[in-house]
Short mmCIF file of C-alpha atoms and ligand atoms in Angstrom, two decimals:
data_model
loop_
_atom_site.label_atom_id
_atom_site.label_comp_id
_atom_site.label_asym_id
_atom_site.label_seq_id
_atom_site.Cartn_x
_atom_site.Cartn_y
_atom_site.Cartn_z
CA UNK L 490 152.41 77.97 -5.15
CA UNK L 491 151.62 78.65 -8.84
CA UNK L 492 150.94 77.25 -11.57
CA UNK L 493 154.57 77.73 -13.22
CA UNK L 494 156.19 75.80 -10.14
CA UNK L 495 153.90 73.00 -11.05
CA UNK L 496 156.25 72.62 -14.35
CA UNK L 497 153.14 72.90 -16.74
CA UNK L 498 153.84 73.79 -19.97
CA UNK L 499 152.84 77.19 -22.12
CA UNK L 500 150.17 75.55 -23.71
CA UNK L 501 148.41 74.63 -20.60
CA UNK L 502 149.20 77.98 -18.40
CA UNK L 503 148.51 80.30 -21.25
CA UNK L 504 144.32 78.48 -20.68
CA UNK L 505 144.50 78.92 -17.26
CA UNK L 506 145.49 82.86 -17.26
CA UNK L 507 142.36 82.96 -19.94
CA UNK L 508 139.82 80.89 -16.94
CA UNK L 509 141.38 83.44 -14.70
CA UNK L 510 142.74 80.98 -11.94
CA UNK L 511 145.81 82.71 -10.36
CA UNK L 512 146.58 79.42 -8.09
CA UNK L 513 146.44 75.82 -7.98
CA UNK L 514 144.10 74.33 -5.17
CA UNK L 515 145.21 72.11 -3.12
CA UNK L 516 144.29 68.66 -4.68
CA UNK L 517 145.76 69.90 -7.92
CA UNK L 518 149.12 71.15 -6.13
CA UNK L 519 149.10 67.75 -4.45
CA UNK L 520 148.33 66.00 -7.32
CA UNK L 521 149.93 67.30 -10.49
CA UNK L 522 153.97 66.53 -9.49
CA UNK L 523 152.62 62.84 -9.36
CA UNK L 524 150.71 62.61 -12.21
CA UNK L 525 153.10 63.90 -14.54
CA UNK L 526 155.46 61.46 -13.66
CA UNK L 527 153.34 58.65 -14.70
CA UNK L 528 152.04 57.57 -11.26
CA UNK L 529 148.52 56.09 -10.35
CA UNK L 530 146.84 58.38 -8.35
CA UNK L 531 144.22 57.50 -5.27
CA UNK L 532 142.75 60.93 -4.98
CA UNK L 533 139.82 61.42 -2.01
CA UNK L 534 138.10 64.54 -3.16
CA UNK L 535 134.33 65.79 -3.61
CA UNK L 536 133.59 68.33 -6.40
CA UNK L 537 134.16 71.53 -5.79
CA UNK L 538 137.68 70.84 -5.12
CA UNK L 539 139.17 71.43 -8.52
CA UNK L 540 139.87 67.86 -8.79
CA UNK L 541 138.76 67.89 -12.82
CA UNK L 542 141.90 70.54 -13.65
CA UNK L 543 144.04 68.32 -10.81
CA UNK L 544 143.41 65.14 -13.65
CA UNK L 545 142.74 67.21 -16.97
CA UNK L 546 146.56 69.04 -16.47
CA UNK L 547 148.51 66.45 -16.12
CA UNK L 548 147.06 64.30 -18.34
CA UNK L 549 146.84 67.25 -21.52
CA UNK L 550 150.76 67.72 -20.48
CA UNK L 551 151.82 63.97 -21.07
CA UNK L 552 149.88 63.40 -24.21
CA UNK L 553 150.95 66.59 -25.44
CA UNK L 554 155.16 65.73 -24.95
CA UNK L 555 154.54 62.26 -25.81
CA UNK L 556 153.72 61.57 -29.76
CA UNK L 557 151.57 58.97 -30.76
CA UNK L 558 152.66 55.52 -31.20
CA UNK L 559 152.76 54.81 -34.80
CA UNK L 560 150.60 51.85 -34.62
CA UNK L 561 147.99 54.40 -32.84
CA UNK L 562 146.98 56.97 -35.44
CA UNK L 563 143.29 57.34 -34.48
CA UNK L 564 142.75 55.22 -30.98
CA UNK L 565 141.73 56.70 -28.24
CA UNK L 566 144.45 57.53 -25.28
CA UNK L 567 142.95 58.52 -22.58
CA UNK L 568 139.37 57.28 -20.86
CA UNK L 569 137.50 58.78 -18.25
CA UNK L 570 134.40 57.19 -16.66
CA UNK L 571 131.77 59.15 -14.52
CA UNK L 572 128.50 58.80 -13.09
CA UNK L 573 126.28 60.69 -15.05
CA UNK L 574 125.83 62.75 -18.29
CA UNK L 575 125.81 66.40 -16.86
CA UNK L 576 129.28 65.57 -15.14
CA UNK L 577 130.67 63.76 -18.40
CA UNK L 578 129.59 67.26 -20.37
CA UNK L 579 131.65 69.18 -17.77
CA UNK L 580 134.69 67.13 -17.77
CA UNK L 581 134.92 67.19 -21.34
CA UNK L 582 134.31 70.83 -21.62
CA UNK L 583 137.29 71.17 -18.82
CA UNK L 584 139.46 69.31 -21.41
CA UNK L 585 138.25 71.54 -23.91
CA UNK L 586 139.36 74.78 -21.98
CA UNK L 587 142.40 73.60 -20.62
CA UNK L 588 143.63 71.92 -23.54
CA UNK L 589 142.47 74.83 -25.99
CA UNK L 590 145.75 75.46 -27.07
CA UNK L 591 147.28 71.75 -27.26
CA UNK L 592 145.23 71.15 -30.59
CA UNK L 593 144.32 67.57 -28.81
CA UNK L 594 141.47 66.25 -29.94
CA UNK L 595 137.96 65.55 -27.20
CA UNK L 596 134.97 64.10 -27.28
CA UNK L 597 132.20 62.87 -25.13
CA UNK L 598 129.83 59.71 -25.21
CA UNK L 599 126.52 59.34 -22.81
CA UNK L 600 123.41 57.73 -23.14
CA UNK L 601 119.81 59.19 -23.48
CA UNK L 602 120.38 61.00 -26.88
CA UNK L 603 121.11 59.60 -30.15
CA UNK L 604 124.21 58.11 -31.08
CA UNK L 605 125.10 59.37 -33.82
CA UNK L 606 126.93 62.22 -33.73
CA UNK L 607 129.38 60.44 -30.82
CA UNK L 608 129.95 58.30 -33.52
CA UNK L 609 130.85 60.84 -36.11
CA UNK L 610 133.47 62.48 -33.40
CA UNK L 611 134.93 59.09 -32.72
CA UNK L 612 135.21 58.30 -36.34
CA UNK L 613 137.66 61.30 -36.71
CA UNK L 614 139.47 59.89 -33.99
CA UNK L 615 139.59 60.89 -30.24
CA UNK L 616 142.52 61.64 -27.93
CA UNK L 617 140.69 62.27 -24.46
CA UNK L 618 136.73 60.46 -23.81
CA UNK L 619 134.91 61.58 -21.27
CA UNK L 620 131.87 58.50 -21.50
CA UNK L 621 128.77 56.91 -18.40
CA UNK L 622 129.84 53.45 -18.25
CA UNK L 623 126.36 52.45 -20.33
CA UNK L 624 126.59 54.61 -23.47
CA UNK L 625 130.18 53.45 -23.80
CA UNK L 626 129.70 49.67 -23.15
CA UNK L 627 126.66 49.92 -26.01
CA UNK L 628 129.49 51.69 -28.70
CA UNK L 629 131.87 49.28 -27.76
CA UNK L 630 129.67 46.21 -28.36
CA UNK L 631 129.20 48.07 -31.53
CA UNK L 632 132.84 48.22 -32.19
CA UNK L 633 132.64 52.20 -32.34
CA UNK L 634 134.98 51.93 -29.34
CA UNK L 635 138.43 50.39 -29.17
CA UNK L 636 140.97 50.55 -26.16
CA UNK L 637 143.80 48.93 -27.22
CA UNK L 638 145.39 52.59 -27.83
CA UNK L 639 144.83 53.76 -23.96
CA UNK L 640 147.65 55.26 -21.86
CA UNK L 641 145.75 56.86 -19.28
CA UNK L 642 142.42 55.64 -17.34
CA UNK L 643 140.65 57.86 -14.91
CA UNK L 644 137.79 56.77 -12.88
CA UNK L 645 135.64 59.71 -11.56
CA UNK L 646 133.27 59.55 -8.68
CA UNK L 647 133.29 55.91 -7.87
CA UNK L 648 131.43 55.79 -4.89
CA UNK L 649 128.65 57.42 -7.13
CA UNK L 650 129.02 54.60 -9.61
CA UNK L 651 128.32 52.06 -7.13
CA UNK L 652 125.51 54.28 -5.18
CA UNK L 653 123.86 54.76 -8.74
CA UNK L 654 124.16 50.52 -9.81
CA UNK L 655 126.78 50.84 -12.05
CA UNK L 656 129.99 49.42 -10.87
CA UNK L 657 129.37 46.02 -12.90
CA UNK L 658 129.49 48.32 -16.09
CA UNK L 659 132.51 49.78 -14.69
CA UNK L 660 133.97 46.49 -13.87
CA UNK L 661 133.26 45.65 -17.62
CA UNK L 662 135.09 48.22 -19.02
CA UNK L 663 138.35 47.55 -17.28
CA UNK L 664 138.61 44.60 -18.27
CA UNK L 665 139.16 45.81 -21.67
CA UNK L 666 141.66 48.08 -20.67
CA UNK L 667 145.10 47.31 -21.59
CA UNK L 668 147.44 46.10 -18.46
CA UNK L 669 149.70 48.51 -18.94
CA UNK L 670 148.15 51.95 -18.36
CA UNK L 671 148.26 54.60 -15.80
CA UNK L 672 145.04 54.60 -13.65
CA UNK L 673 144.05 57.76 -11.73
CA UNK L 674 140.93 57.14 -9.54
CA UNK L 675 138.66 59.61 -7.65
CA UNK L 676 136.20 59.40 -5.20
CA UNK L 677 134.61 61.22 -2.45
CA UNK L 678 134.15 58.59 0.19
CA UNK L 679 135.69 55.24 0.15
CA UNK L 680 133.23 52.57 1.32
CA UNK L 681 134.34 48.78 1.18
CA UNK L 682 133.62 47.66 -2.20
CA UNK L 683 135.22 50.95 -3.26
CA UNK L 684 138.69 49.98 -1.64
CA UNK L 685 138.80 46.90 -3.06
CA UNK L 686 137.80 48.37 -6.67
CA UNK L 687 140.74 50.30 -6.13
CA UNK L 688 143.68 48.08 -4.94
CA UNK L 689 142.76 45.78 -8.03
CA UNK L 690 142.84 48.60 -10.65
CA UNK L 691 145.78 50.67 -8.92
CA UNK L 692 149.46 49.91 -9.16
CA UNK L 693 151.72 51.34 -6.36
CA UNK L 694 149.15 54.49 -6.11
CA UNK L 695 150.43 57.73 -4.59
CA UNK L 696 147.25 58.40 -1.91
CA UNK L 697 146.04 62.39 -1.82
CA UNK L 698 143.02 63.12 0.18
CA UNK L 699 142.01 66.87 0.59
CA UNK L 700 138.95 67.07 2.37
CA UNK L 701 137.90 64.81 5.39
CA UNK L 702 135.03 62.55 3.97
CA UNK L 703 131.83 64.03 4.94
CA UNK L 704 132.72 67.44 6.01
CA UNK L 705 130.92 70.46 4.87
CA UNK L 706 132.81 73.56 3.51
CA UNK L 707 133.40 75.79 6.44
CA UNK L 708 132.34 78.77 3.83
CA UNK L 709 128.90 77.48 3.84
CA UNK L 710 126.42 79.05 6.86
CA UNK L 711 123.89 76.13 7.86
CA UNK L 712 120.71 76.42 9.56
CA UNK L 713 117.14 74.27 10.10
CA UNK L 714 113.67 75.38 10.13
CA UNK L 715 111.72 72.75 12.42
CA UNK L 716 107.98 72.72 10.41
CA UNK L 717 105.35 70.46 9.97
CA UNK L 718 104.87 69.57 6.46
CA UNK L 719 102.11 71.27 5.61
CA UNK L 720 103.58 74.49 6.39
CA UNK L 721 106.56 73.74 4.13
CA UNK L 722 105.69 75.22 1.02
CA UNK L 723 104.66 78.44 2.43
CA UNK L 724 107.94 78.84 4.53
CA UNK L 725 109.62 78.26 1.01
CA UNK L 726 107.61 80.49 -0.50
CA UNK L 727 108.77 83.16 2.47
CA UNK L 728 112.04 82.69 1.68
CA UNK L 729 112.34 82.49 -2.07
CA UNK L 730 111.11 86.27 -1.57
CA UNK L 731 114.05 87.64 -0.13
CA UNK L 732 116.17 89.04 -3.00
CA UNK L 733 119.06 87.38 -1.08
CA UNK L 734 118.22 84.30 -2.67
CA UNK L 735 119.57 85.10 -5.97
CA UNK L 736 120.09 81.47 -7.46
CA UNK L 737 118.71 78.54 -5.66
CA UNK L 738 118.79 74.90 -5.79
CA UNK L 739 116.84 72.86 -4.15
CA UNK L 740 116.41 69.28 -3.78
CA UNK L 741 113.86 66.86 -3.04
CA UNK L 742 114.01 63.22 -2.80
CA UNK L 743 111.72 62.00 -5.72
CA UNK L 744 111.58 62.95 -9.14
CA UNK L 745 107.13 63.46 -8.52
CA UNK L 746 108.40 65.65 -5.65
CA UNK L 747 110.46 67.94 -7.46
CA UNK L 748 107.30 68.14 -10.42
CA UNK L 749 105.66 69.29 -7.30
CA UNK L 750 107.44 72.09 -6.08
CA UNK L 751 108.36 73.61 -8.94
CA UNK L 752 103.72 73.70 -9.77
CA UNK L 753 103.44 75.16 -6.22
CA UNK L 754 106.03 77.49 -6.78
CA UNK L 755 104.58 78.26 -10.36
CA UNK L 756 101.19 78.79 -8.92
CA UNK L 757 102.15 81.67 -6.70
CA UNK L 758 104.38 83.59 -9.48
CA UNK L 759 107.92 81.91 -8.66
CA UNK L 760 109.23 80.48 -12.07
CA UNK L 761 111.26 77.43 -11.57
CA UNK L 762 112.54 74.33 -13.44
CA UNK L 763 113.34 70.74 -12.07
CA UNK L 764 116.35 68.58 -13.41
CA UNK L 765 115.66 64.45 -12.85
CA UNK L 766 115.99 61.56 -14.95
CA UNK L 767 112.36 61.46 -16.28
CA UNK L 768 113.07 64.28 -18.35
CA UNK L 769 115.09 64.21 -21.21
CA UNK L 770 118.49 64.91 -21.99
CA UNK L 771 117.74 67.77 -23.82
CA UNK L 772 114.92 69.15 -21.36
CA UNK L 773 117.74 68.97 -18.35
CA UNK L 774 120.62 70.49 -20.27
CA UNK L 775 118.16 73.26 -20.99
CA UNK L 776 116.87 73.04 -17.42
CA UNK L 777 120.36 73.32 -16.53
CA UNK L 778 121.77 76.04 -19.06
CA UNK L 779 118.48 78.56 -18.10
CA UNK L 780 119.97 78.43 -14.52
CA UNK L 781 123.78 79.24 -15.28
CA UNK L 782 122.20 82.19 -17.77
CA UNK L 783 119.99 83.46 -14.52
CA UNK L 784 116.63 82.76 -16.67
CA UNK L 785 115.82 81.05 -14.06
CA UNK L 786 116.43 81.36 -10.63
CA UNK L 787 114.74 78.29 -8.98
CA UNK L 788 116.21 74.75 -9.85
CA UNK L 789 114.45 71.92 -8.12
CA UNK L 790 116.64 68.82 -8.50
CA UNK L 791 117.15 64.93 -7.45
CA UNK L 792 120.27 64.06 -6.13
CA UNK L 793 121.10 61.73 -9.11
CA UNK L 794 120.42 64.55 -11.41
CA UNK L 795 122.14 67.57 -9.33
CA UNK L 796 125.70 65.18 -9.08
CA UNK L 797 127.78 66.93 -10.17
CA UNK L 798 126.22 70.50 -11.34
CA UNK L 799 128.45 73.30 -11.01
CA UNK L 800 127.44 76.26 -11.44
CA UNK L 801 128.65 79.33 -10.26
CA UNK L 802 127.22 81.63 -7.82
CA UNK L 803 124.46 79.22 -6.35
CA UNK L 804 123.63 81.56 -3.18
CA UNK L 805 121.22 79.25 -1.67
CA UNK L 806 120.81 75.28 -1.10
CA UNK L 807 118.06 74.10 -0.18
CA UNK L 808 117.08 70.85 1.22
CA UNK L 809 112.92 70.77 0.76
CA UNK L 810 113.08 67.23 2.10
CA UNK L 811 116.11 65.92 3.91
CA UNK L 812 118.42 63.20 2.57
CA UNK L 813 118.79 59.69 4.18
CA UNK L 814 122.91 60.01 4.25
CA UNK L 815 125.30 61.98 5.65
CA UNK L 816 127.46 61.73 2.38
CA UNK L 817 124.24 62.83 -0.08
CA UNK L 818 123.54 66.30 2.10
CA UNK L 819 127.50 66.97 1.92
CA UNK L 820 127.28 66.65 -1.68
CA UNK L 821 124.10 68.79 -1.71
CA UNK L 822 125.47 72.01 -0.06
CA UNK L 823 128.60 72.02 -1.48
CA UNK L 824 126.79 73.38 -4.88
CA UNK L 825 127.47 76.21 -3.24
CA UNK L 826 130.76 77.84 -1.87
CA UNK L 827 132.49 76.30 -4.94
CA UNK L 828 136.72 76.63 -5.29
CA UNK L 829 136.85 78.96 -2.01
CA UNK L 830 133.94 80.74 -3.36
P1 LIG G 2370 135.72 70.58 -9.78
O1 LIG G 2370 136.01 70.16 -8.36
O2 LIG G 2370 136.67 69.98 -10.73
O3 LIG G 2370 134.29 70.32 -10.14
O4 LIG G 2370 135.96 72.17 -9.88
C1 LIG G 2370 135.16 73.08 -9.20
C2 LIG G 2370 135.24 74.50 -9.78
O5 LIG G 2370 136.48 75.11 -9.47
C3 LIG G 2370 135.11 74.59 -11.29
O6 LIG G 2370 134.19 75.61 -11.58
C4 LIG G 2370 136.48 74.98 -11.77
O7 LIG G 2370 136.39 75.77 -12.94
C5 LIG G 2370 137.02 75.76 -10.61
N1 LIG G 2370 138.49 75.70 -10.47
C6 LIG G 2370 139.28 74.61 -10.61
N2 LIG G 2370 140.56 74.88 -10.38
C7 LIG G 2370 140.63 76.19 -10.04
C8 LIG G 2370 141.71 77.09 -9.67
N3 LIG G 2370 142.96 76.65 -9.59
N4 LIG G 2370 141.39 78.37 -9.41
C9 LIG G 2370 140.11 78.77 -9.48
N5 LIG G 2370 139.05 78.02 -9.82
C10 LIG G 2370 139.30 76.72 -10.10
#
């Protein structure tokens, strides 16, 4: 399967020869046919799975071949909603790459950093917006935001948005939506509330599930250390020294606890940085950017803060202090062994 057989137009495959991906994966060959025809889309997928480029395509394609109505000069035409900031900065920079060569217009809208500028970009006027569900509800309220305009809804990571407290935000901004719309919605697992969130947005949706919920990436080689918690930081320590470990992220359960490791691993030479939500936008996009450059080779991370961090060539995951589900340590190790890596 290729891209071409996929129907995508020039625009579209000449930015994917430039990101260098020779094939689709398999939620975007799934995926794609259906999207372009209009369809609302159920998709079960993690990250990792190529799942932005299996929405970001399709959706670049139809606003591309489809003008603007004339009563629609500036709105906005297509919304997507995730979880958290550093996963609304990738999205949008996927829509950016992708759609390079479309001369569509992006933007993106979270919270923790000054309006402003979000404000200028929307002022220009805004084909695809990446927005959290707060950030967005605030500009709206403002009337920075109308949706009157939208064709095309996408709902990333919803099981997150209800995990993190936000699904009455969520529930808040579809209501504004207009009825008639295409919805695409994505999630990793599908609890209860999830389903339901689902058949009341979705219309007819075609169903494409790629990876069984909760399964690890066979790519990925697992193992435990059994250790009494004192002797946890030196056993870290131990194997942060092997020069196998060239990028490592590890996670902790509490934003004090990841402060902590990354002193004890300061105090015995091993620079690191932590990424949580007591720091500052700015602090974890730096955080974040000094361990995609390889300045540093130790991030220390929350799970709220890690969702959705992909960077490439993580070697190492590691889980400092275990997670209470199932679905959270999935999401951990798959950091690593990204897109078949
Ligand atoms: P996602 O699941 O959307 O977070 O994507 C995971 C990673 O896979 C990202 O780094 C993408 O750039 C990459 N990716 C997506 N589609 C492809 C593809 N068809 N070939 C190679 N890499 C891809």
């Amino acid at each position: 399967m290729t891209f071409q057989e996929l129907n995508l137009i020039e625009p579209l495959l000449r930015a994917l020869n430039t990101e260098g991906y020779v094939q689709p994966t398999p939620i975007q060959a799934q995926a794609i046919p259906h999207v372009l025809q209009g369809k609302d889309l159920l998709g079960c997928a993690q990250t990792g799975t190529g799942k932005t480029a299996a929405f970001a395509l399709p959706i670049l394609q139809q606003l591309t071949n489809k003008p603007r109505a004339a009563n629609a000069a500036r709105g906005i035409r297509t919304l997507i909603l995730s979880p958290t900031r550093e996963l609304a900065i990738q999205i949008d920079e996927s829509f950016a790459a992708y759609g390079r060569h479309t001369g569509l217009r992006h933007a993106v809208v979270f919270g923790g950093v000054s309006q402003h500028s979000q404000v200028e970009a929307l002022r220009r006027g805004v084909d695809v917006l990446t927005a959290t569900p707060g950030r967005l509800l605030d500009l709206m309220g403002q009337g920075f935001v109308t949706l009157h305009t939208l064709e095309i809804f996408v709902l990333d990571e919803a099981d997150r948005m209800l995990d993190m407290g936000f699904i009455n935000d969520v529930r808040k901004v579809i209501a504004k939506l207009p009825a008639r719309r295409q919805t695409l919605f994505f999630s990793a697992t599908m609890p209860t509330e999830i389903q339901k969130l689902a058949d009341t947005i979705l219309t007819n949706p075609v169903k494409v599930e790629v990876t069984p919920v909760a399964s690890t990436v066979d790519k990925i080689d697992q193992s435990v250390y059994f250790v009494e918690k004192n002797d946890k930081r030196p056993l870290l320590q131990h194997l942060l020294q092997d020069k196998a470990v060239r990028r490592a992220l590890i996670f902790t359960r509490t934003k004090h606890g990841a402060d902590r490791v990354v002193k004890e691993l300061d105090r015995i030479g091993i620079h690191a940085e932590a990424i949580h939500g007591n720091k500052s936008q700015n602090a974890r996009q730096r955080a974040l950017s000094n361990f995609k450059s390889g300045e540093t080779r130790v991030l220390v991370a929350t799970d709220i803060a890690a969702r959705g961090i992909d960077v490439e060539e993580i070697t190492h995951v590691i889980n400092y202090e275990l997670p209470n589900e199932p679905e959270t340590y999935v999401h951990r190790i798959g950091r690593t062994a990204r897109a078949g890596a």
